[in-house]
Amino acid sequence: MKTTLRKIIIFSMSVMLLAGCSQKKDVVIGISLGPNQERWQKDLDLMTERLDYAGAKVLVKEAQNDETVQAEQIEDLLKSNIDVLIIAPVNSETCGVIVNEAKQQYPDLKVIAYDRIIKNCDLDFYVSFDNIKVGELQADYLTRIKPTGKYAILGGSPNDNNSQLLKLGQMNILQPLITKGDITVVLDKFVADWNADNAYEIINNYLNQGKELNAIVASSDEIANGASRALEEHNLCKTVLLSGQDAQADACKRIAEGKQTMTVYKYIESLANSTANIAMLMAKDEPVPNSYVTMNNGATMVPALLLPSMIQVHKGNIRMTVIADGYLDRKEVFGDEE
Ligand code: GAL
């Protein structure tokens, strides 16, 4: 009897020990970063720093804007026993197929869409900014300066759902002025890959025809970069209004020089930290606080966190925003000038 009891006690202790061990198992987080524009490296650094600090093992793959490479890299990450996969997709649509396949193969896997939603798939969380608001801030700033005239709209990549949301916001501001007859949209295009050269081509072709232009609602700083090159070649860079987004160093430099009107500075540190915190909770099977916001991705209502933290940056407030925050160095924007 005594031996049986001893055996039971030893068995239960081993189970408890094993349970203890499994609770303490390393959390492994995979990050698949699709886009490669300037800001995303900051996102990645901030997120990995936070996850490292929280004690996770972090595996990172960067696809340099190539959706095929991203698909292969995600397959690789899945082989490493990850608990949570954070994806910033190159293509919001095709990435959904990859996520569904991953979920079928690894039913316990949790997937978080970082800043860009992933469509038509079983997604666990979406963390981003209020992208409609970003579009509104861009068009709002330009139309307050020029409430009449000829406008071009340069959207983002047609493969990124954010481009549609930005356009909704831009049109919220532009449409009443178009209806009134004050603003005419003379050019309305999405720019493949959010790429500067593609934006340059579009604006350059338009201006080469000798047509007039008063403002360009450019959806990002990378697009503004290409557009401003075309404007500069036509001696229009200080007369045509130009928006942007991301507070890239080159964009803020152009703003300081009067060659770009504004950019939208989003606090990506909150985005990166919130995502890391949510990933850690999910990895430990702990409840994620309810944000009472969902986003329909075509397959399901995805719990979402849409951060409102953003500000219009213009010539008058560069120092007290991006520079005061330490987001950019004063020299990157103003060079050696005081
Ligand atoms: C979008 C994002 C923008 C910009 C763009 C290009 O998804 O909302 O902030 O970074 O990608 O990289």
mmCIF file of C-alpha atoms and ligand atoms in Angstrom:
data_model
loop_
_atom_site.group_PDB
_atom_site.id
_atom_site.type_symbol
_atom_site.label_atom_id
_atom_site.label_comp_id
_atom_site.label_asym_id
_atom_site.label_seq_id
_atom_site.Cartn_x
_atom_site.Cartn_y
_atom_site.Cartn_z
ATOM 1 C CA MET A 1 0.000 0.000 0.000
ATOM 2 C CA LYS A 2 2.761 2.381 1.059
ATOM 3 C CA THR A 3 4.730 1.700 -2.162
ATOM 4 C CA THR A 4 1.649 2.340 -4.309
ATOM 5 C CA LEU A 5 1.054 5.632 -2.483
ATOM 6 C CA ARG A 6 4.715 6.584 -2.947
ATOM 7 C CA LYS A 7 4.442 5.788 -6.663
ATOM 8 C CA ILE A 8 1.317 7.937 -6.972
ATOM 9 C CA ILE A 9 3.010 10.822 -5.183
ATOM 10 C CA ILE A 10 6.132 10.547 -7.382
ATOM 11 C CA PHE A 11 3.955 10.351 -10.520
ATOM 12 C CA SER A 12 1.907 13.428 -9.521
ATOM 13 C CA MET A 13 5.052 15.390 -8.711
ATOM 14 C CA SER A 14 6.528 14.583 -12.116
ATOM 15 C CA VAL A 15 3.298 15.707 -13.810
ATOM 16 C CA MET A 16 3.374 18.967 -11.813
ATOM 17 C CA LEU A 17 7.005 19.488 -12.686
ATOM 18 C CA LEU A 18 6.338 18.846 -16.346
ATOM 19 C CA ALA A 19 3.356 21.216 -16.277
ATOM 20 C CA GLY A 20 5.602 23.823 -14.649
ATOM 21 C CA CYS A 21 8.172 23.312 -17.368
ATOM 22 C CA SER A 22 5.643 23.630 -20.170
ATOM 23 C CA GLN A 23 4.344 26.898 -18.687
ATOM 24 C CA LYS A 24 7.850 28.242 -18.735
ATOM 25 C CA LYS A 25 8.523 27.096 -22.303
ATOM 26 C CA ASP A 26 10.117 29.703 -24.513
ATOM 27 C CA VAL A 27 7.702 31.911 -26.369
ATOM 28 C CA VAL A 28 8.644 31.949 -30.054
ATOM 29 C CA ILE A 29 7.347 34.790 -32.213
ATOM 30 C CA GLY A 30 7.822 34.910 -35.982
ATOM 31 C CA ILE A 31 7.790 38.215 -37.848
ATOM 32 C CA SER A 32 7.316 38.305 -41.607
ATOM 33 C CA LEU A 33 7.961 41.826 -42.865
ATOM 34 C CA GLY A 34 6.767 42.353 -46.426
ATOM 35 C CA PRO A 35 7.305 46.048 -47.240
ATOM 36 C CA ASN A 36 10.738 47.657 -47.311
ATOM 37 C CA GLN A 37 10.242 51.430 -47.292
ATOM 38 C CA GLU A 38 12.186 53.470 -44.727
ATOM 39 C CA ARG A 39 9.648 53.430 -41.898
ATOM 40 C CA TRP A 40 9.310 49.636 -41.755
ATOM 41 C CA GLN A 41 12.833 49.127 -40.477
ATOM 42 C CA LYS A 42 11.903 51.313 -37.505
ATOM 43 C CA ASP A 43 8.754 49.249 -36.971
ATOM 44 C CA LEU A 44 10.818 46.082 -36.991
ATOM 45 C CA ASP A 45 13.495 47.383 -34.624
ATOM 46 C CA LEU A 46 10.916 48.661 -32.138
ATOM 47 C CA MET A 47 8.883 45.453 -32.218
ATOM 48 C CA THR A 48 11.836 43.085 -31.841
ATOM 49 C CA GLU A 49 13.252 45.220 -29.038
ATOM 50 C CA ARG A 50 9.968 44.990 -27.143
ATOM 51 C CA LEU A 51 9.606 41.251 -27.733
ATOM 52 C CA ASP A 52 13.214 40.614 -26.687
ATOM 53 C CA TYR A 53 12.588 42.600 -23.522
ATOM 54 C CA ALA A 54 9.490 40.484 -22.809
ATOM 55 C CA GLY A 55 11.677 37.382 -23.050
ATOM 56 C CA ALA A 56 10.478 35.985 -26.387
ATOM 57 C CA LYS A 57 12.626 34.292 -28.965
ATOM 58 C CA VAL A 58 12.088 36.327 -32.130
ATOM 59 C CA LEU A 59 12.578 35.034 -35.667
ATOM 60 C CA VAL A 60 12.514 37.643 -38.418
ATOM 61 C CA LYS A 61 12.229 37.319 -42.198
ATOM 62 C CA GLU A 62 12.232 40.322 -44.522
ATOM 63 C CA ALA A 63 10.693 39.873 -47.979
ATOM 64 C CA GLN A 64 11.846 43.187 -49.510
ATOM 65 C CA ASN A 65 8.433 43.813 -51.059
ATOM 66 C CA ASP A 66 8.287 40.492 -52.938
ATOM 67 C CA GLU A 67 5.148 38.479 -52.250
ATOM 68 C CA THR A 68 6.589 35.192 -53.547
ATOM 69 C CA VAL A 69 9.597 35.545 -51.279
ATOM 70 C CA GLN A 70 7.261 36.372 -48.397
ATOM 71 C CA ALA A 71 5.287 33.147 -48.982
ATOM 72 C CA GLU A 72 8.490 31.058 -48.914
ATOM 73 C CA GLN A 73 9.763 32.841 -45.816
ATOM 74 C CA ILE A 74 6.490 32.249 -43.974
ATOM 75 C CA GLU A 75 6.791 28.516 -44.728
ATOM 76 C CA ASP A 76 10.277 28.582 -43.228
ATOM 77 C CA LEU A 77 9.104 30.401 -40.116
ATOM 78 C CA LEU A 78 6.306 27.865 -39.606
ATOM 79 C CA LYS A 79 8.856 25.061 -39.424
ATOM 80 C CA SER A 80 10.411 26.720 -36.354
ATOM 81 C CA ASN A 81 7.563 25.943 -33.972
ATOM 82 C CA ILE A 82 6.390 29.522 -33.592
ATOM 83 C CA ASP A 83 3.498 30.398 -31.270
ATOM 84 C CA VAL A 84 2.494 33.633 -32.977
ATOM 85 C CA LEU A 85 3.162 34.912 -36.470
ATOM 86 C CA ILE A 86 3.126 38.679 -37.045
ATOM 87 C CA ILE A 87 2.763 39.546 -40.729
ATOM 88 C CA ALA A 88 3.003 42.853 -42.581
ATOM 89 C CA PRO A 89 1.853 41.563 -45.964
ATOM 90 C CA VAL A 90 3.084 42.680 -49.367
ATOM 91 C CA ASN A 91 -0.253 41.701 -50.836
ATOM 92 C CA SER A 92 -3.367 41.830 -48.626
ATOM 93 C CA GLU A 93 -5.240 39.338 -50.847
ATOM 94 C CA THR A 94 -2.740 36.608 -51.725
ATOM 95 C CA CYS A 95 -1.349 36.538 -48.202
ATOM 96 C CA GLY A 96 -4.785 35.338 -47.023
ATOM 97 C CA VAL A 97 -4.300 32.037 -48.852
ATOM 98 C CA ILE A 98 -0.967 31.536 -47.101
ATOM 99 C CA VAL A 99 -2.487 32.260 -43.681
ATOM 100 C CA ASN A 100 -5.328 29.786 -44.240
ATOM 101 C CA GLU A 101 -2.880 27.070 -45.263
ATOM 102 C CA ALA A 102 -0.724 27.808 -42.232
ATOM 103 C CA LYS A 103 -3.729 27.576 -39.917
ATOM 104 C CA GLN A 104 -4.766 24.236 -41.382
ATOM 105 C CA GLN A 105 -1.300 22.843 -40.830
ATOM 106 C CA TYR A 106 -0.811 24.412 -37.390
ATOM 107 C CA PRO A 107 -4.229 24.836 -35.756
ATOM 108 C CA ASP A 108 -2.767 26.380 -32.563
ATOM 109 C CA LEU A 109 -0.910 29.094 -34.442
ATOM 110 C CA LYS A 110 -2.064 32.679 -33.877
ATOM 111 C CA VAL A 111 -1.677 35.215 -36.670
ATOM 112 C CA ILE A 112 -1.587 39.008 -36.252
ATOM 113 C CA ALA A 113 -1.777 41.348 -39.267
ATOM 114 C CA TYR A 114 0.616 44.225 -38.714
ATOM 115 C CA ASP A 115 -0.535 47.588 -40.099
ATOM 116 C CA ARG A 116 -2.040 46.027 -43.261
ATOM 117 C CA ILE A 117 -5.030 43.722 -43.012
ATOM 118 C CA ILE A 118 -4.855 40.251 -44.579
ATOM 119 C CA LYS A 119 -8.018 39.464 -46.512
ATOM 120 C CA ASN A 120 -10.246 36.366 -46.592
ATOM 121 C CA CYS A 121 -8.567 34.312 -43.926
ATOM 122 C CA ASP A 122 -8.831 33.180 -40.343
ATOM 123 C CA LEU A 123 -6.974 36.068 -38.747
ATOM 124 C CA ASP A 124 -6.642 36.459 -34.964
ATOM 125 C CA PHE A 125 -5.884 40.180 -34.702
ATOM 126 C CA TYR A 126 -5.275 43.295 -36.749
ATOM 127 C CA VAL A 127 -3.246 46.232 -35.404
ATOM 128 C CA SER A 128 -3.012 49.424 -37.429
ATOM 129 C CA PHE A 129 -3.783 53.113 -37.484
ATOM 130 C CA ASP A 130 -7.040 54.689 -38.488
ATOM 131 C CA ASN A 131 -6.080 54.831 -42.158
ATOM 132 C CA ILE A 132 -9.244 56.661 -43.199
ATOM 133 C CA LYS A 133 -8.196 59.416 -40.807
ATOM 134 C CA VAL A 134 -4.728 59.530 -42.416
ATOM 135 C CA GLY A 135 -6.331 60.130 -45.838
ATOM 136 C CA GLU A 136 -8.535 62.850 -44.359
ATOM 137 C CA LEU A 137 -5.560 64.622 -42.786
ATOM 138 C CA GLN A 138 -3.700 64.633 -46.122
ATOM 139 C CA ALA A 139 -6.541 66.094 -48.175
ATOM 140 C CA ASP A 140 -7.632 68.392 -45.358
ATOM 141 C CA TYR A 141 -4.243 70.104 -45.153
ATOM 142 C CA LEU A 142 -4.006 70.742 -48.894
ATOM 143 C CA THR A 143 -7.602 71.883 -49.369
ATOM 144 C CA ARG A 144 -7.334 74.326 -46.484
ATOM 145 C CA ILE A 145 -4.514 76.003 -48.402
ATOM 146 C CA LYS A 146 -6.029 75.566 -51.877
ATOM 147 C CA PRO A 147 -9.783 75.024 -51.683
ATOM 148 C CA THR A 148 -10.078 75.389 -55.457
ATOM 149 C CA GLY A 149 -8.096 74.106 -58.429
ATOM 150 C CA LYS A 150 -6.811 71.052 -60.245
ATOM 151 C CA TYR A 151 -5.946 68.083 -58.047
ATOM 152 C CA ALA A 152 -4.140 64.803 -58.693
ATOM 153 C CA ILE A 153 -4.715 61.834 -56.395
ATOM 154 C CA LEU A 154 -1.880 59.303 -56.131
ATOM 155 C CA GLY A 155 -3.047 56.267 -54.159
ATOM 156 C CA GLY A 156 -0.855 53.542 -52.699
ATOM 157 C CA SER A 157 -0.270 50.034 -53.983
ATOM 158 C CA PRO A 158 -3.487 48.461 -55.323
ATOM 159 C CA ASN A 159 -2.431 45.268 -53.461
ATOM 160 C CA ASP A 160 -2.462 46.973 -50.074
ATOM 161 C CA ASN A 161 -5.866 47.389 -48.441
ATOM 162 C CA ASN A 162 -4.631 50.560 -46.729
ATOM 163 C CA SER A 163 -4.637 52.276 -50.129
ATOM 164 C CA GLN A 164 -8.420 51.887 -50.321
ATOM 165 C CA LEU A 165 -8.891 53.205 -46.785
ATOM 166 C CA LEU A 166 -6.690 56.232 -47.468
ATOM 167 C CA LYS A 167 -8.667 56.947 -50.625
ATOM 168 C CA LEU A 168 -11.922 56.834 -48.643
ATOM 169 C CA GLY A 169 -10.522 59.434 -46.253
ATOM 170 C CA GLN A 170 -9.153 61.626 -49.054
ATOM 171 C CA MET A 171 -12.525 61.565 -50.817
ATOM 172 C CA ASN A 172 -14.373 62.426 -47.569
ATOM 173 C CA ILE A 173 -12.647 65.796 -47.791
ATOM 174 C CA LEU A 174 -12.409 66.253 -51.566
ATOM 175 C CA GLN A 175 -15.896 65.156 -52.633
ATOM 176 C CA PRO A 176 -17.865 68.135 -51.249
ATOM 177 C CA LEU A 177 -15.441 70.507 -53.016
ATOM 178 C CA ILE A 178 -15.671 68.487 -56.251
ATOM 179 C CA THR A 179 -19.465 68.548 -56.045
ATOM 180 C CA LYS A 180 -19.385 72.315 -55.520
ATOM 181 C CA GLY A 181 -17.249 72.590 -58.664
ATOM 182 C CA ASP A 182 -14.329 74.117 -56.759
ATOM 183 C CA ILE A 183 -11.934 71.217 -57.249
ATOM 184 C CA THR A 184 -11.399 69.144 -60.393
ATOM 185 C CA VAL A 185 -9.604 65.813 -60.143
ATOM 186 C CA VAL A 186 -7.415 65.707 -63.241
ATOM 187 C CA LEU A 187 -5.488 62.568 -62.364
ATOM 188 C CA ASP A 188 -6.532 59.652 -60.163
ATOM 189 C CA LYS A 189 -4.215 56.636 -60.007
ATOM 190 C CA PHE A 190 -2.943 53.968 -57.632
ATOM 191 C CA VAL A 191 0.846 53.670 -57.617
ATOM 192 C CA ALA A 192 2.143 50.102 -57.955
ATOM 193 C CA ASP A 193 4.335 49.004 -54.985
ATOM 194 C CA TRP A 194 4.101 52.470 -53.401
ATOM 195 C CA ASN A 195 7.127 53.073 -55.582
ATOM 196 C CA ALA A 196 8.714 56.502 -56.146
ATOM 197 C CA ASP A 197 9.722 55.816 -59.754
ATOM 198 C CA ASN A 198 6.169 54.788 -60.640
ATOM 199 C CA ALA A 199 4.842 58.004 -59.098
ATOM 200 C CA TYR A 200 7.446 60.015 -60.998
ATOM 201 C CA GLU A 201 6.285 58.451 -64.304
ATOM 202 C CA ILE A 202 2.637 59.309 -63.650
ATOM 203 C CA ILE A 203 3.243 62.968 -62.779
ATOM 204 C CA ASN A 204 5.930 63.440 -65.395
ATOM 205 C CA ASN A 205 3.660 62.070 -68.173
ATOM 206 C CA TYR A 206 0.892 64.402 -67.076
ATOM 207 C CA LEU A 207 3.101 67.497 -66.922
ATOM 208 C CA ASN A 208 4.796 66.650 -70.232
ATOM 209 C CA GLN A 209 1.417 67.199 -71.878
ATOM 210 C CA GLY A 210 1.610 70.820 -70.724
ATOM 211 C CA LYS A 211 -1.418 70.405 -68.462
ATOM 212 C CA GLU A 212 -1.991 72.480 -65.344
ATOM 213 C CA LEU A 213 -1.795 71.127 -61.779
ATOM 214 C CA ASN A 214 -2.291 72.804 -58.405
ATOM 215 C CA ALA A 215 -2.059 70.011 -55.850
ATOM 216 C CA ILE A 216 -1.109 66.353 -55.491
ATOM 217 C CA VAL A 217 -2.674 64.248 -52.749
ATOM 218 C CA ALA A 218 0.182 61.738 -52.530
ATOM 219 C CA SER A 219 -0.620 58.833 -50.222
ATOM 220 C CA SER A 220 2.897 58.344 -48.850
ATOM 221 C CA ASP A 221 6.288 60.044 -48.667
ATOM 222 C CA GLU A 222 7.781 57.519 -51.057
ATOM 223 C CA ILE A 223 5.143 58.511 -53.620
ATOM 224 C CA ALA A 224 5.723 62.188 -52.816
ATOM 225 C CA ASN A 225 9.410 61.587 -53.453
ATOM 226 C CA GLY A 226 8.750 60.530 -57.074
ATOM 227 C CA ALA A 227 6.105 63.196 -57.607
ATOM 228 C CA SER A 228 8.384 65.954 -56.327
ATOM 229 C CA ARG A 229 11.156 64.848 -58.702
ATOM 230 C CA ALA A 230 8.754 65.322 -61.629
ATOM 231 C CA LEU A 231 7.604 68.686 -60.245
ATOM 232 C CA GLU A 232 11.198 69.818 -59.821
ATOM 233 C CA GLU A 233 11.989 68.950 -63.457
ATOM 234 C CA HIS A 234 9.077 71.160 -64.505
ATOM 235 C CA ASN A 235 10.033 73.966 -62.116
ATOM 236 C CA LEU A 236 6.858 73.437 -60.146
ATOM 237 C CA CYS A 237 8.141 72.040 -56.876
ATOM 238 C CA LYS A 238 7.441 75.149 -54.855
ATOM 239 C CA THR A 239 4.053 75.940 -56.374
ATOM 240 C CA VAL A 240 2.189 72.614 -56.525
ATOM 241 C CA LEU A 241 0.986 71.421 -53.104
ATOM 242 C CA LEU A 242 2.105 67.921 -52.157
ATOM 243 C CA SER A 243 1.081 65.659 -49.274
ATOM 244 C CA GLY A 244 2.679 62.513 -47.876
ATOM 245 C CA GLN A 245 2.672 60.037 -45.025
ATOM 246 C CA ASP A 246 5.277 58.399 -42.750
ATOM 247 C CA ALA A 247 7.487 61.366 -41.823
ATOM 248 C CA GLN A 248 10.426 59.948 -43.748
ATOM 249 C CA ALA A 249 13.675 61.879 -43.412
ATOM 250 C CA ASP A 250 13.766 62.901 -47.088
ATOM 251 C CA ALA A 251 10.153 64.083 -46.906
ATOM 252 C CA CYS A 252 10.735 66.218 -43.822
ATOM 253 C CA LYS A 253 13.785 67.679 -45.551
ATOM 254 C CA ARG A 254 11.613 68.578 -48.551
ATOM 255 C CA ILE A 255 9.055 70.128 -46.187
ATOM 256 C CA ALA A 256 11.778 72.244 -44.571
ATOM 257 C CA GLU A 257 12.884 73.352 -48.048
ATOM 258 C CA GLY A 258 9.304 74.152 -49.131
ATOM 259 C CA LYS A 259 9.188 71.340 -51.738
ATOM 260 C CA GLN A 260 6.559 69.211 -49.966
ATOM 261 C CA THR A 261 3.613 70.688 -48.109
ATOM 262 C CA MET A 262 3.003 68.139 -45.370
ATOM 263 C CA THR A 263 3.304 64.567 -44.190
ATOM 264 C CA VAL A 264 1.355 62.515 -41.667
ATOM 265 C CA TYR A 265 3.506 61.394 -38.758
ATOM 266 C CA LYS A 266 2.137 58.270 -37.100
ATOM 267 C CA TYR A 267 3.455 57.058 -33.727
ATOM 268 C CA ILE A 268 4.714 53.702 -34.896
ATOM 269 C CA GLU A 269 6.228 53.039 -31.497
ATOM 270 C CA SER A 270 2.672 52.545 -30.151
ATOM 271 C CA LEU A 271 1.889 50.268 -33.083
ATOM 272 C CA ALA A 272 4.988 48.141 -32.561
ATOM 273 C CA ASN A 273 4.618 47.977 -28.770
ATOM 274 C CA SER A 274 0.894 47.158 -28.867
ATOM 275 C CA THR A 275 1.527 44.386 -31.366
ATOM 276 C CA ALA A 276 4.348 42.926 -29.287
ATOM 277 C CA ASN A 277 2.173 42.999 -26.155
ATOM 278 C CA ILE A 278 -0.740 41.303 -27.920
ATOM 279 C CA ALA A 279 1.584 38.671 -29.401
ATOM 280 C CA MET A 280 2.982 37.861 -25.939
ATOM 281 C CA LEU A 281 -0.513 37.496 -24.450
ATOM 282 C CA MET A 282 -1.584 35.228 -27.298
ATOM 283 C CA ALA A 283 1.552 33.127 -27.040
ATOM 284 C CA LYS A 284 0.841 32.531 -23.349
ATOM 285 C CA ASP A 285 -2.846 31.815 -24.011
ATOM 286 C CA GLU A 286 -3.810 34.817 -21.937
ATOM 287 C CA PRO A 287 -6.834 36.932 -22.899
ATOM 288 C CA VAL A 288 -6.183 39.970 -25.088
ATOM 289 C CA PRO A 289 -8.035 43.056 -23.779
ATOM 290 C CA ASN A 290 -11.086 43.737 -25.915
ATOM 291 C CA SER A 291 -10.723 46.884 -28.016
ATOM 292 C CA TYR A 292 -14.425 46.712 -29.052
ATOM 293 C CA VAL A 293 -13.352 47.296 -32.645
ATOM 294 C CA THR A 294 -13.506 44.749 -35.435
ATOM 295 C CA MET A 295 -12.502 44.835 -39.070
ATOM 296 C CA ASN A 296 -14.233 42.707 -41.706
ATOM 297 C CA ASN A 297 -11.540 40.950 -43.749
ATOM 298 C CA GLY A 298 -14.015 39.210 -46.051
ATOM 299 C CA ALA A 299 -14.003 35.984 -44.047
ATOM 300 C CA THR A 300 -14.448 37.057 -40.449
ATOM 301 C CA MET A 301 -14.811 40.048 -38.146
ATOM 302 C CA VAL A 302 -11.229 40.397 -36.963
ATOM 303 C CA PRO A 303 -10.647 41.913 -33.506
ATOM 304 C CA ALA A 304 -8.716 45.089 -34.199
ATOM 305 C CA LEU A 305 -6.802 47.921 -32.599
ATOM 306 C CA LEU A 306 -6.830 51.056 -34.757
ATOM 307 C CA LEU A 307 -4.583 53.673 -33.226
ATOM 308 C CA PRO A 308 -5.602 57.319 -33.582
ATOM 309 C CA SER A 309 -2.124 58.637 -32.743
ATOM 310 C CA MET A 310 -0.998 60.754 -35.694
ATOM 311 C CA ILE A 311 -0.360 64.377 -36.550
ATOM 312 C CA GLN A 312 -0.045 66.600 -39.627
ATOM 313 C CA VAL A 313 3.587 67.685 -39.950
ATOM 314 C CA HIS A 314 4.331 70.871 -41.882
ATOM 315 C CA LYS A 315 7.055 73.466 -42.113
ATOM 316 C CA GLY A 316 5.895 75.141 -38.916
ATOM 317 C CA ASN A 317 6.008 72.148 -36.565
ATOM 318 C CA ILE A 318 8.780 69.770 -37.717
ATOM 319 C CA ARG A 319 10.954 70.629 -34.717
ATOM 320 C CA MET A 320 8.236 70.205 -32.130
ATOM 321 C CA THR A 321 6.987 66.898 -33.572
ATOM 322 C CA VAL A 322 9.310 64.445 -35.323
ATOM 323 C CA ILE A 323 12.508 66.004 -34.005
ATOM 324 C CA ALA A 324 11.346 66.623 -30.431
ATOM 325 C CA ASP A 325 10.172 62.994 -30.352
ATOM 326 C CA GLY A 326 13.575 61.755 -31.490
ATOM 327 C CA TYR A 327 11.915 60.095 -34.487
ATOM 328 C CA LEU A 328 14.310 61.957 -36.792
ATOM 329 C CA ASP A 329 17.590 63.622 -36.074
ATOM 330 C CA ARG A 330 17.718 67.412 -36.554
ATOM 331 C CA LYS A 331 20.646 67.005 -38.959
ATOM 332 C CA GLU A 332 18.714 64.554 -41.159
ATOM 333 C CA VAL A 333 16.162 67.283 -41.779
ATOM 334 C CA PHE A 334 18.029 70.562 -41.604
ATOM 335 C CA GLY A 335 21.600 69.463 -42.336
ATOM 336 C CA ASP A 336 24.136 71.739 -40.672
ATOM 337 C CA GLU A 337 21.929 74.801 -40.827
ATOM 338 C CA GLU A 338 20.692 76.056 -37.432
HETATM 339 C C1 GAL B 1 1.145 51.369 -46.069
HETATM 340 C C2 GAL B 1 1.275 52.161 -44.789
HETATM 341 C C3 GAL B 1 1.983 53.474 -45.060
HETATM 342 C C4 GAL B 1 3.224 53.302 -45.870
HETATM 343 C C5 GAL B 1 3.009 52.381 -47.052
HETATM 344 C C6 GAL B 1 4.248 52.112 -47.851
HETATM 345 O O1 GAL B 1 0.555 50.152 -45.809
HETATM 346 O O2 GAL B 1 0.006 52.439 -44.271
HETATM 347 O O3 GAL B 1 2.267 54.101 -43.826
HETATM 348 O O4 GAL B 1 4.259 52.870 -45.056
HETATM 349 O O5 GAL B 1 2.431 51.174 -46.637
HETATM 350 O O6 GAL B 1 5.207 51.467 -47.129
#
